[in-house]
Every structure is written in structure tokens, then in C-alpha cells.
Amino acid sequence: MLRNSRDSFGLISILFHWIIALIFIGQIPLGYWMVRTSDFALQFSLYQWHKSFGFLVLGLSALRLVWKFANTRPADPSAMATWERIGSHVAHVLLYLSLFAIPLTGWAIASSSPLQIPSFMFNFVVIPPLPLTISDSAEAFWTASHAWLAYVSAVVAACHILAALHHHFWKRDSILTRMLDPRRKAPERAPTQDVIP
Ligand code: HEM
Ligand code: HEM
């Protein structure tokens, strides 16, 4: 139940997926709102929350990647067309890359800003700056990279979510439920001898 099998995602992979997905999805409207609010006290506080949750995504994603390589991956349903398999795997790779590139470019903004505002993770752990050039133009570069990556990855995540809903409601297979329930079996598993009358 804890580890993945050839049939299903285990509990640890499922928890990693949903905790990271929820924080990641929340970070996009939070980031959008915090840069546009004109209430400066609120803005400062939102920046600290945004940075803290971003560092949490980075740390959890590093642990998730280690867990992924220590586990097998459940097999794709044999009914899936080749283009569907390639499309889903490309989306997963892009999402994994986003989970690292977006927090790292965010960390680069804080590190290159001439304001040098210290980064705390939930007011608890001090995160040191990355060794980067400190200048207005470096900060502008990392800000633009961070925003672009965040909004492009939101589009990839939206396609990923629509694909999962398509499997569940249209194809009616268990692609979505095996990411929810570690006891779920493979989508197209053949009936075993003992259930055939
Ligand atoms: C899952 C991780 C993250 C996501 C999805 C995310 C997303 C976003 C988004 C959508 C914006 C608004 C961009 C705009 O409209 O201009 C933003 C801004 C920002 N983010 Fe993140 N972010 C993440 C992690 C981080 C981290 C770890 C840091 C810093 C340690 C960070 C620092 C910033 C800063 C400083 C801005 C404001 C840039 C500006 O002044 O315009 N972010 N982020
Ligand atoms: C409501 C939102 C979401 C739903 C319904 C959803 C659904 C799923 C499902 C069903 C799978 C398993 C696919 C398979 O068996 O081949 C999966 C895998 C995955 N999802 Fe999501 N997802 C959501 C949000 C996200 C977000 C926001 C991210 C990242 C930013 C993400 C990243 C991934 C990755 C990287 C995998 C591949 C896992 C692996 O094979 O190691 N998901 N998702």
C-alpha cells in the first residue's frame, strides 16, 4: 500500500501528488494577486506566504523525485493509443520540471533583488540567497522568467487535469481513481480465474 506496484500508485506517491498539486495550484492566484494589490502591508505578508509555500513545493518535489526513482511506475492501460501515452508522459515531464524551475526562479528573484529582503520559510527557517548577480536588470530577468514559467505551466496543468477528467468521466477507466486509492487495480486488468463462473 505504501509503495507503487505495476497496478497502482502507493499511498506515499498519492500523498506527494495531491499535497504538491494543491499548493502549486494555490500559488498561481496567490502570486497573481500579491503583485497587483495596492495594500503594501498585505502585499509584504502575501510575499512571505508565497515564498514559504514555494520553498515547501521545492523541498517536497525533491523528496518526491527520490521516491519516484525508488519505485516502479504503474503501467499505462493497454487501450491507450501511442499518441496518448507520449502526450501524457511529455506532460508529466514538463510538470516535474516546473516543480523545480518555478520555485528556483522565484528564489532567484529574491536573491538578485537590490532590496535583499531575507526569505523565511513560514517565519521559521532562514533561506540563504542564491549566489547570483544583484541588480535591477537581473531581478527583472528572473521575474519575467518566473512569471512566464508559472503561467505556461498553468496551461500544461490545465490540460493534465482535463485529461484526467476525460479518463474518468468519458473513458470510465481507473486512471484517476488509482491516483486516489492505493488499493485500486490496473485499468484494464483481465478477470482472474476465480471470478469466472
Ligand atoms: C510552486 C511554486 C511557485 C509558483 C507556482 C509561483 C507562481 C507565481 C506567480 C503566478 C507569480 C505572479 C507573476 C506575475 O503575474 O507577475 C509569482 C510572483 C512572484 N513569485 Fe512565485 N511562484 C512559486 C514559487 C516562488 C518562490 C519559491 C519564490 C521565492 C522564494 C517566489 C517568489 C516570487 C516573487 C518575488 C514574485 C513577484 C515578482 C514581481 O515582483 O513581479 N515564488 N509567482
Ligand atoms: C485537480 C488536479 C489534478 C488531477 C485531477 C490530477 C490527476 C492525475 C492523475 C490521474 C495522474 C496519474 C496519471 C497516470 O496514471 O498516468 C497524475 C499524475 C501526475 N500529476 Fe497530476 N493531477 C492534478 C494536478 C496536478 C498538478 C497541479 C501537478 C503539478 C504541477 C501534477 C503533476 C503530476 C505528475 C508529475 C504526475 C506523474 C506522476 C508519476 O507518474 O510519477 N498534477 N495526475
PDB file of C-alpha atoms and ligand atoms in Angstrom:
ATOM      1  CA  MET A   1       0.000   0.000   0.000  1.00  0.00           C
ATOM      2  CA  LEU A   2       2.856   2.432   0.730  1.00  0.00           C
ATOM      3  CA  ARG A   3       4.908   1.658  -2.384  1.00  0.00           C
ATOM      4  CA  ASN A   4       3.792   1.735  -6.032  1.00  0.00           C
ATOM      5  CA  SER A   5       3.044  -1.542  -7.788  1.00  0.00           C
ATOM      6  CA  ARG A   6       2.663  -2.355 -11.503  1.00  0.00           C
ATOM      7  CA  ASP A   7      -1.090  -1.877 -10.916  1.00  0.00           C
ATOM      8  CA  SER A   8      -1.412   1.159  -8.720  1.00  0.00           C
ATOM      9  CA  PHE A   9       0.223   4.217  -7.136  1.00  0.00           C
ATOM     10  CA  GLY A  10       1.079   3.646  -3.464  1.00  0.00           C
ATOM     11  CA  LEU A  11      -0.027   5.897  -0.610  1.00  0.00           C
ATOM     12  CA  ILE A  12       3.249   7.867  -0.483  1.00  0.00           C
ATOM     13  CA  SER A  13       3.150   8.762  -4.215  1.00  0.00           C
ATOM     14  CA  ILE A  14      -0.539   9.679  -3.890  1.00  0.00           C
ATOM     15  CA  LEU A  15       0.114  11.971  -0.906  1.00  0.00           C
ATOM     16  CA  PHE A  16       3.061  13.623  -2.685  1.00  0.00           C
ATOM     17  CA  HIS A  17       0.934  14.176  -5.808  1.00  0.00           C
ATOM     18  CA  TRP A  18      -2.058  15.774  -4.087  1.00  0.00           C
ATOM     19  CA  ILE A  19      -0.222  17.863  -1.464  1.00  0.00           C
ATOM     20  CA  ILE A  20       2.126  19.330  -4.106  1.00  0.00           C
ATOM     21  CA  ALA A  21      -0.713  19.775  -6.656  1.00  0.00           C
ATOM     22  CA  LEU A  22      -2.889  21.687  -4.157  1.00  0.00           C
ATOM     23  CA  ILE A  23      -0.084  24.038  -3.095  1.00  0.00           C
ATOM     24  CA  PHE A  24       1.061  24.522  -6.703  1.00  0.00           C
ATOM     25  CA  ILE A  25      -2.450  25.400  -7.900  1.00  0.00           C
ATOM     26  CA  GLY A  26      -2.911  27.803  -4.939  1.00  0.00           C
ATOM     27  CA  GLN A  27       0.420  29.562  -5.659  1.00  0.00           C
ATOM     28  CA  ILE A  28      -0.747  30.807  -9.080  1.00  0.00           C
ATOM     29  CA  PRO A  29      -3.693  33.010  -7.962  1.00  0.00           C
ATOM     30  CA  LEU A  30      -1.709  33.955  -4.832  1.00  0.00           C
ATOM     31  CA  GLY A  31       1.241  35.142  -6.988  1.00  0.00           C
ATOM     32  CA  TYR A  32      -1.073  36.959  -9.404  1.00  0.00           C
ATOM     33  CA  TRP A  33      -2.912  38.721  -6.559  1.00  0.00           C
ATOM     34  CA  MET A  34       0.140  39.648  -4.466  1.00  0.00           C
ATOM     35  CA  VAL A  35       1.924  41.514  -7.280  1.00  0.00           C
ATOM     36  CA  ARG A  36      -1.219  43.513  -8.074  1.00  0.00           C
ATOM     37  CA  THR A  37      -2.552  44.517  -4.647  1.00  0.00           C
ATOM     38  CA  SER A  38      -2.061  48.161  -3.630  1.00  0.00           C
ATOM     39  CA  ASP A  39      -2.207  47.402   0.112  1.00  0.00           C
ATOM     40  CA  PHE A  40       1.528  47.323   0.930  1.00  0.00           C
ATOM     41  CA  ALA A  41       1.250  45.700   4.377  1.00  0.00           C
ATOM     42  CA  LEU A  42      -0.893  42.916   2.891  1.00  0.00           C
ATOM     43  CA  GLN A  43       1.493  42.643  -0.061  1.00  0.00           C
ATOM     44  CA  PHE A  44       4.514  42.109   2.199  1.00  0.00           C
ATOM     45  CA  SER A  45       2.699  39.374   4.108  1.00  0.00           C
ATOM     46  CA  LEU A  46       1.473  37.668   0.896  1.00  0.00           C
ATOM     47  CA  TYR A  47       5.051  37.660  -0.478  1.00  0.00           C
ATOM     48  CA  GLN A  48       6.243  35.849   2.670  1.00  0.00           C
ATOM     49  CA  TRP A  49       3.464  33.234   2.384  1.00  0.00           C
ATOM     50  CA  HIS A  50       4.129  32.816  -1.356  1.00  0.00           C
ATOM     51  CA  LYS A  51       7.856  32.302  -0.790  1.00  0.00           C
ATOM     52  CA  SER A  52       7.239  29.867   2.104  1.00  0.00           C
ATOM     53  CA  PHE A  53       4.802  27.692   0.142  1.00  0.00           C
ATOM     54  CA  GLY A  54       7.132  27.861  -2.882  1.00  0.00           C
ATOM     55  CA  PHE A  55      10.072  26.555  -0.830  1.00  0.00           C
ATOM     56  CA  LEU A  56       7.763  23.833   0.511  1.00  0.00           C
ATOM     57  CA  VAL A  57       6.940  22.762  -3.078  1.00  0.00           C
ATOM     58  CA  LEU A  58      10.674  22.672  -3.890  1.00  0.00           C
ATOM     59  CA  GLY A  59      11.542  20.530  -0.835  1.00  0.00           C
ATOM     60  CA  LEU A  60       8.609  18.142  -1.270  1.00  0.00           C
ATOM     61  CA  SER A  61       9.342  17.788  -5.012  1.00  0.00           C
ATOM     62  CA  ALA A  62      12.962  16.807  -4.282  1.00  0.00           C
ATOM     63  CA  LEU A  63      11.742  14.103  -1.872  1.00  0.00           C
ATOM     64  CA  ARG A  64       9.086  13.042  -4.394  1.00  0.00           C
ATOM     65  CA  LEU A  65      11.673  12.598  -7.131  1.00  0.00           C
ATOM     66  CA  VAL A  66      13.816  10.378  -4.885  1.00  0.00           C
ATOM     67  CA  TRP A  67      10.694   8.326  -4.061  1.00  0.00           C
ATOM     68  CA  LYS A  68       9.758   8.104  -7.764  1.00  0.00           C
ATOM     69  CA  PHE A  69      13.155   6.656  -8.707  1.00  0.00           C
ATOM     70  CA  ALA A  70      12.982   4.184  -5.817  1.00  0.00           C
ATOM     71  CA  ASN A  71       9.604   2.890  -7.066  1.00  0.00           C
ATOM     72  CA  THR A  72       8.185   1.237 -10.137  1.00  0.00           C
ATOM     73  CA  ARG A  73       5.660   3.195 -12.233  1.00  0.00           C
ATOM     74  CA  PRO A  74       2.163   1.706 -12.706  1.00  0.00           C
ATOM     75  CA  ALA A  75       1.694   0.504 -16.293  1.00  0.00           C
ATOM     76  CA  ASP A  76      -0.315   2.550 -18.798  1.00  0.00           C
ATOM     77  CA  PRO A  77      -3.605   0.921 -19.824  1.00  0.00           C
ATOM     78  CA  SER A  78      -3.011  -1.165 -22.967  1.00  0.00           C
ATOM     79  CA  ALA A  79      -6.074   0.514 -24.521  1.00  0.00           C
ATOM     80  CA  MET A  80      -4.216   3.844 -24.582  1.00  0.00           C
ATOM     81  CA  ALA A  81      -3.145   4.982 -28.059  1.00  0.00           C
ATOM     82  CA  THR A  82       0.573   5.684 -28.647  1.00  0.00           C
ATOM     83  CA  TRP A  83      -0.046   9.428 -29.005  1.00  0.00           C
ATOM     84  CA  GLU A  84      -1.917   9.431 -25.684  1.00  0.00           C
ATOM     85  CA  ARG A  85       0.956   7.675 -23.909  1.00  0.00           C
ATOM     86  CA  ILE A  86       3.528  10.068 -25.393  1.00  0.00           C
ATOM     87  CA  GLY A  87       1.319  13.112 -24.632  1.00  0.00           C
ATOM     88  CA  SER A  88       0.780  12.109 -21.005  1.00  0.00           C
ATOM     89  CA  HIS A  89       4.454  11.328 -20.434  1.00  0.00           C
ATOM     90  CA  VAL A  90       5.561  14.637 -22.011  1.00  0.00           C
ATOM     91  CA  ALA A  91       3.052  16.480 -19.764  1.00  0.00           C
ATOM     92  CA  HIS A  92       4.360  14.660 -16.676  1.00  0.00           C
ATOM     93  CA  VAL A  93       7.985  15.512 -17.520  1.00  0.00           C
ATOM     94  CA  LEU A  94       7.042  19.195 -18.091  1.00  0.00           C
ATOM     95  CA  LEU A  95       5.159  19.268 -14.773  1.00  0.00           C
ATOM     96  CA  TYR A  96       8.102  17.710 -12.913  1.00  0.00           C
ATOM     97  CA  LEU A  97      10.428  20.311 -14.498  1.00  0.00           C
ATOM     98  CA  SER A  98       8.022  23.124 -13.482  1.00  0.00           C
ATOM     99  CA  LEU A  99       8.032  21.930  -9.871  1.00  0.00           C
ATOM    100  CA  PHE A 100      11.754  22.737  -9.757  1.00  0.00           C
ATOM    101  CA  ALA A 101      12.169  25.565 -12.295  1.00  0.00           C
ATOM    102  CA  ILE A 102       9.392  27.779 -10.883  1.00  0.00           C
ATOM    103  CA  PRO A 103      10.496  27.784  -7.221  1.00  0.00           C
ATOM    104  CA  LEU A 104      14.165  28.119  -8.307  1.00  0.00           C
ATOM    105  CA  THR A 105      13.434  31.181 -10.497  1.00  0.00           C
ATOM    106  CA  GLY A 106      11.326  32.599  -7.606  1.00  0.00           C
ATOM    107  CA  TRP A 107      14.291  32.083  -5.264  1.00  0.00           C
ATOM    108  CA  ALA A 108      16.477  33.788  -7.925  1.00  0.00           C
ATOM    109  CA  ILE A 109      14.183  36.889  -7.848  1.00  0.00           C
ATOM    110  CA  ALA A 110      14.582  37.211  -4.065  1.00  0.00           C
ATOM    111  CA  SER A 111      18.354  36.584  -4.344  1.00  0.00           C
ATOM    112  CA  SER A 112      19.054  39.068  -7.173  1.00  0.00           C
ATOM    113  CA  SER A 113      16.822  41.893  -5.902  1.00  0.00           C
ATOM    114  CA  PRO A 114      18.767  45.001  -4.758  1.00  0.00           C
ATOM    115  CA  LEU A 115      16.281  45.178  -1.846  1.00  0.00           C
ATOM    116  CA  GLN A 116      17.779  41.922  -0.420  1.00  0.00           C
ATOM    117  CA  ILE A 117      14.687  41.138   1.691  1.00  0.00           C
ATOM    118  CA  PRO A 118      15.505  37.963   3.666  1.00  0.00           C
ATOM    119  CA  SER A 119      13.464  34.838   2.843  1.00  0.00           C
ATOM    120  CA  PHE A 120      11.975  32.863   5.707  1.00  0.00           C
ATOM    121  CA  MET A 121      10.125  29.579   5.384  1.00  0.00           C
ATOM    122  CA  PHE A 122       6.985  30.050   7.491  1.00  0.00           C
ATOM    123  CA  ASN A 123       8.831  32.514   9.776  1.00  0.00           C
ATOM    124  CA  PHE A 124      10.902  29.588  10.956  1.00  0.00           C
ATOM    125  CA  VAL A 125      13.845  28.661   8.727  1.00  0.00           C
ATOM    126  CA  VAL A 126      16.020  31.357   7.098  1.00  0.00           C
ATOM    127  CA  ILE A 127      16.673  30.511   3.447  1.00  0.00           C
ATOM    128  CA  PRO A 128      20.014  31.951   2.253  1.00  0.00           C
ATOM    129  CA  PRO A 129      20.123  33.782  -1.102  1.00  0.00           C
ATOM    130  CA  LEU A 130      21.453  32.008  -4.191  1.00  0.00           C
ATOM    131  CA  PRO A 131      24.901  33.290  -5.311  1.00  0.00           C
ATOM    132  CA  LEU A 132      23.615  35.451  -8.200  1.00  0.00           C
ATOM    133  CA  THR A 133      24.314  38.932  -9.577  1.00  0.00           C
ATOM    134  CA  ILE A 134      22.380  41.561  -7.611  1.00  0.00           C
ATOM    135  CA  SER A 135      20.979  44.247  -9.916  1.00  0.00           C
ATOM    136  CA  ASP A 136      17.687  45.669 -11.190  1.00  0.00           C
ATOM    137  CA  SER A 137      18.194  44.035 -14.594  1.00  0.00           C
ATOM    138  CA  ALA A 138      18.966  40.592 -13.056  1.00  0.00           C
ATOM    139  CA  GLU A 139      15.844  40.876 -10.881  1.00  0.00           C
ATOM    140  CA  ALA A 140      13.749  41.853 -13.940  1.00  0.00           C
ATOM    141  CA  PHE A 141      15.105  38.862 -15.891  1.00  0.00           C
ATOM    142  CA  TRP A 142      14.258  36.354 -13.119  1.00  0.00           C
ATOM    143  CA  THR A 143      10.848  37.982 -12.534  1.00  0.00           C
ATOM    144  CA  ALA A 144       9.911  37.625 -16.211  1.00  0.00           C
ATOM    145  CA  SER A 145      11.224  34.018 -16.308  1.00  0.00           C
ATOM    146  CA  HIS A 146       9.289  33.118 -13.147  1.00  0.00           C
ATOM    147  CA  ALA A 147       6.019  34.636 -14.399  1.00  0.00           C
ATOM    148  CA  TRP A 148       6.287  33.022 -17.857  1.00  0.00           C
ATOM    149  CA  LEU A 149       7.118  29.605 -16.436  1.00  0.00           C
ATOM    150  CA  ALA A 150       4.263  29.867 -13.910  1.00  0.00           C
ATOM    151  CA  TYR A 151       1.605  30.791 -16.490  1.00  0.00           C
ATOM    152  CA  VAL A 152       2.812  28.306 -19.152  1.00  0.00           C
ATOM    153  CA  SER A 153       2.862  25.523 -16.551  1.00  0.00           C
ATOM    154  CA  ALA A 154      -0.688  26.515 -15.505  1.00  0.00           C
ATOM    155  CA  VAL A 155      -1.771  25.765 -19.096  1.00  0.00           C
ATOM    156  CA  VAL A 156       0.051  22.385 -19.046  1.00  0.00           C
ATOM    157  CA  ALA A 157      -1.532  21.588 -15.651  1.00  0.00           C
ATOM    158  CA  ALA A 158      -4.977  22.528 -17.021  1.00  0.00           C
ATOM    159  CA  CYS A 159      -4.500  20.087 -19.962  1.00  0.00           C
ATOM    160  CA  HIS A 160      -3.308  17.421 -17.488  1.00  0.00           C
ATOM    161  CA  ILE A 161      -6.411  17.925 -15.297  1.00  0.00           C
ATOM    162  CA  LEU A 162      -8.756  17.834 -18.325  1.00  0.00           C
ATOM    163  CA  ALA A 163      -7.073  14.590 -19.496  1.00  0.00           C
ATOM    164  CA  ALA A 164      -7.595  13.030 -16.030  1.00  0.00           C
ATOM    165  CA  LEU A 165     -11.276  14.064 -16.062  1.00  0.00           C
ATOM    166  CA  HIS A 166     -11.625  12.724 -19.617  1.00  0.00           C
ATOM    167  CA  HIS A 167     -10.336   9.310 -18.469  1.00  0.00           C
ATOM    168  CA  HIS A 168     -12.699   9.282 -15.515  1.00  0.00           C
ATOM    169  CA  PHE A 169     -15.954  10.562 -17.000  1.00  0.00           C
ATOM    170  CA  TRP A 170     -15.596   9.715 -20.706  1.00  0.00           C
ATOM    171  CA  LYS A 171     -13.402   6.609 -20.920  1.00  0.00           C
ATOM    172  CA  ARG A 172     -14.547   5.452 -17.455  1.00  0.00           C
ATOM    173  CA  ASP A 173     -11.236   3.770 -16.653  1.00  0.00           C
ATOM    174  CA  SER A 174      -9.435   3.924 -13.308  1.00  0.00           C
ATOM    175  CA  ILE A 175      -6.567   6.282 -14.238  1.00  0.00           C
ATOM    176  CA  LEU A 176      -7.918   8.917 -11.855  1.00  0.00           C
ATOM    177  CA  THR A 177      -9.048   6.584  -9.085  1.00  0.00           C
ATOM    178  CA  ARG A 178      -5.678   4.822  -8.912  1.00  0.00           C
ATOM    179  CA  MET A 179      -4.186   8.248  -8.091  1.00  0.00           C
ATOM    180  CA  LEU A 180      -6.761   8.486  -5.263  1.00  0.00           C
ATOM    181  CA  ASP A 181      -6.918   4.992  -3.813  1.00  0.00           C
ATOM    182  CA  PRO A 182      -3.761   2.854  -3.351  1.00  0.00           C
ATOM    183  CA  ARG A 183      -5.815  -0.359  -3.430  1.00  0.00           C
ATOM    184  CA  ARG A 184      -7.104   0.367  -6.950  1.00  0.00           C
ATOM    185  CA  LYS A 185      -6.101  -2.177  -9.621  1.00  0.00           C
ATOM    186  CA  ALA A 186      -4.907  -1.612 -13.181  1.00  0.00           C
ATOM    187  CA  PRO A 187      -7.480  -0.057 -15.533  1.00  0.00           C
ATOM    188  CA  GLU A 188      -7.826  -2.968 -17.944  1.00  0.00           C
ATOM    189  CA  ARG A 189      -6.894  -5.918 -15.770  1.00  0.00           C
ATOM    190  CA  ALA A 190      -8.241  -9.192 -17.157  1.00  0.00           C
ATOM    191  CA  PRO A 191     -10.627 -11.060 -14.824  1.00  0.00           C
ATOM    192  CA  THR A 192      -8.863 -13.797 -12.872  1.00  0.00           C
ATOM    193  CA  GLN A 193      -9.884 -17.462 -12.968  1.00  0.00           C
ATOM    194  CA  ASP A 194     -11.698 -17.411  -9.628  1.00  0.00           C
ATOM    195  CA  VAL A 195     -14.190 -14.718 -10.703  1.00  0.00           C
ATOM    196  CA  ILE A 196     -15.151 -16.525 -13.935  1.00  0.00           C
ATOM    197  CA  PRO A 197     -18.106 -18.826 -13.180  1.00  0.00           C
TER     198      PRO A 197
HETATM  199  C1  HEM B   1       5.154  26.403  -6.847  1.00  0.00           C
HETATM  200  C2  HEM B   1       5.894  27.427  -6.823  1.00  0.00           C
HETATM  201  C3  HEM B   1       5.539  28.810  -7.329  1.00  0.00           C
HETATM  202  C4  HEM B   1       4.557  29.233  -8.206  1.00  0.00           C
HETATM  203  C5  HEM B   1       3.525  28.383  -8.949  1.00  0.00           C
HETATM  204  C6  HEM B   1       4.690  30.666  -8.327  1.00  0.00           C
HETATM  205  C7  HEM B   1       3.890  31.479  -9.120  1.00  0.00           C
HETATM  206  C8  HEM B   1       3.976  32.852  -9.192  1.00  0.00           C
HETATM  207  C9  HEM B   1       3.108  33.710  -9.963  1.00  0.00           C
HETATM  208  C10 HEM B   1       1.952  33.257 -10.843  1.00  0.00           C
HETATM  209  C11 HEM B   1       3.522  34.996  -9.779  1.00  0.00           C
HETATM  210  C12 HEM B   1       2.900  36.267 -10.395  1.00  0.00           C
HETATM  211  C13 HEM B   1       3.635  36.672 -11.656  1.00  0.00           C
HETATM  212  C14 HEM B   1       3.073  37.937 -12.253  1.00  0.00           C
HETATM  213  O1  HEM B   1       1.875  37.978 -12.602  1.00  0.00           O
HETATM  214  O2  HEM B   1       3.874  38.877 -12.437  1.00  0.00           O
HETATM  215  C15 HEM B   1       4.645  34.970  -8.898  1.00  0.00           C
HETATM  216  C16 HEM B   1       5.359  36.068  -8.470  1.00  0.00           C
HETATM  217  C17 HEM B   1       6.428  36.020  -7.612  1.00  0.00           C
HETATM  218  N1  HEM B   1       6.980  34.890  -7.033  1.00  0.00           N
HETATM  219 FE1  HEM B   1       6.364  32.995  -7.277  1.00  0.00          FE
HETATM  220  N2  HEM B   1       5.741  31.075  -7.546  1.00  0.00           N
HETATM  221  C18 HEM B   1       6.269  29.963  -6.906  1.00  0.00           C
HETATM  222  C19 HEM B   1       7.349  29.934  -6.034  1.00  0.00           C
HETATM  223  C20 HEM B   1       8.067  31.035  -5.614  1.00  0.00           C
HETATM  224  C21 HEM B   1       9.217  31.022  -4.719  1.00  0.00           C
HETATM  225  C22 HEM B   1       9.861  29.787  -4.083  1.00  0.00           C
HETATM  226  C23 HEM B   1       9.636  32.313  -4.574  1.00  0.00           C
HETATM  227  C24 HEM B   1      10.778  32.897  -3.775  1.00  0.00           C
HETATM  228  C25 HEM B   1      11.494  32.325  -2.918  1.00  0.00           C
HETATM  229  C26 HEM B   1       8.754  33.133  -5.375  1.00  0.00           C
HETATM  230  C27 HEM B   1       8.863  34.494  -5.486  1.00  0.00           C
HETATM  231  C28 HEM B   1       8.042  35.288  -6.236  1.00  0.00           C
HETATM  232  C29 HEM B   1       8.183  36.740  -6.288  1.00  0.00           C
HETATM  233  C30 HEM B   1       9.243  37.581  -5.551  1.00  0.00           C
HETATM  234  C31 HEM B   1       7.173  37.192  -7.172  1.00  0.00           C
HETATM  235  C32 HEM B   1       6.863  38.635  -7.539  1.00  0.00           C
HETATM  236  C33 HEM B   1       7.617  39.054  -8.760  1.00  0.00           C
HETATM  237  C34 HEM B   1       7.272  40.508  -9.058  1.00  0.00           C
HETATM  238  O3  HEM B   1       7.710  41.357  -8.301  1.00  0.00           O
HETATM  239  O4  HEM B   1       6.566  40.752 -10.041  1.00  0.00           O
HETATM  240  N3  HEM B   1       7.816  32.327  -5.999  1.00  0.00           N
HETATM  241  N4  HEM B   1       4.918  33.645  -8.555  1.00  0.00           N
HETATM  242  C1  HEM B   2      -7.124  18.563  -9.940  1.00  0.00           C
HETATM  243  C2  HEM B   2      -5.881  18.461 -10.317  1.00  0.00           C
HETATM  244  C3  HEM B   2      -5.175  17.206 -10.785  1.00  0.00           C
HETATM  245  C4  HEM B   2      -5.664  15.979 -11.169  1.00  0.00           C
HETATM  246  C5  HEM B   2      -7.133  15.547 -11.246  1.00  0.00           C
HETATM  247  C6  HEM B   2      -4.523  15.145 -11.480  1.00  0.00           C
HETATM  248  C7  HEM B   2      -4.594  13.812 -11.866  1.00  0.00           C
HETATM  249  C8  HEM B   2      -3.514  12.976 -12.083  1.00  0.00           C
HETATM  250  C9  HEM B   2      -3.591  11.574 -12.396  1.00  0.00           C
HETATM  251  C10 HEM B   2      -4.883  10.786 -12.542  1.00  0.00           C
HETATM  252  C11 HEM B   2      -2.333  11.098 -12.546  1.00  0.00           C
HETATM  253  C12 HEM B   2      -1.911   9.656 -12.907  1.00  0.00           C
HETATM  254  C13 HEM B   2      -1.684   9.533 -14.375  1.00  0.00           C
HETATM  255  C14 HEM B   2      -1.252   8.136 -14.778  1.00  0.00           C
HETATM  256  O1  HEM B   2      -1.593   7.182 -14.105  1.00  0.00           O
HETATM  257  O2  HEM B   2      -0.587   8.038 -15.801  1.00  0.00           O
HETATM  258  C15 HEM B   2      -1.427  12.206 -12.336  1.00  0.00           C
HETATM  259  C16 HEM B   2      -0.048  12.129 -12.413  1.00  0.00           C
HETATM  260  C17 HEM B   2       0.777  13.219 -12.290  1.00  0.00           C
HETATM  261  N1  HEM B   2       0.407  14.503 -11.967  1.00  0.00           N
HETATM  262 FE1  HEM B   2      -1.458  15.189 -11.624  1.00  0.00          FE
HETATM  263  N2  HEM B   2      -3.371  15.880 -11.340  1.00  0.00           N
HETATM  264  C18 HEM B   2      -3.724  17.137 -10.913  1.00  0.00           C
HETATM  265  C19 HEM B   2      -2.874  18.198 -10.665  1.00  0.00           C
HETATM  266  C20 HEM B   2      -1.518  18.162 -10.883  1.00  0.00           C
HETATM  267  C21 HEM B   2      -0.628  19.288 -10.733  1.00  0.00           C
HETATM  268  C22 HEM B   2      -1.073  20.719 -10.373  1.00  0.00           C
HETATM  269  C23 HEM B   2       0.631  18.847 -10.997  1.00  0.00           C
HETATM  270  C24 HEM B   2       1.943  19.580 -10.997  1.00  0.00           C
HETATM  271  C25 HEM B   2       2.140  20.821 -11.107  1.00  0.00           C
HETATM  272  C26 HEM B   2       0.545  17.429 -11.311  1.00  0.00           C
HETATM  273  C27 HEM B   2       1.611  16.632 -11.645  1.00  0.00           C
HETATM  274  C28 HEM B   2       1.547  15.286 -11.950  1.00  0.00           C
HETATM  275  C29 HEM B   2       2.692  14.477 -12.292  1.00  0.00           C
HETATM  276  C30 HEM B   2       4.141  14.968 -12.399  1.00  0.00           C
HETATM  277  C31 HEM B   2       2.215  13.167 -12.500  1.00  0.00           C
HETATM  278  C32 HEM B   2       3.058  11.932 -12.900  1.00  0.00           C
HETATM  279  C33 HEM B   2       3.298  11.096 -11.666  1.00  0.00           C
HETATM  280  C34 HEM B   2       4.285   9.955 -11.945  1.00  0.00           C
HETATM  281  O3  HEM B   2       3.997   9.122 -12.782  1.00  0.00           O
HETATM  282  O4  HEM B   2       5.360   9.968 -11.320  1.00  0.00           O
HETATM  283  N3  HEM B   2      -0.779  17.049 -11.235  1.00  0.00           N
HETATM  284  N4  HEM B   2      -2.178  13.344 -12.050  1.00  0.00           N
END
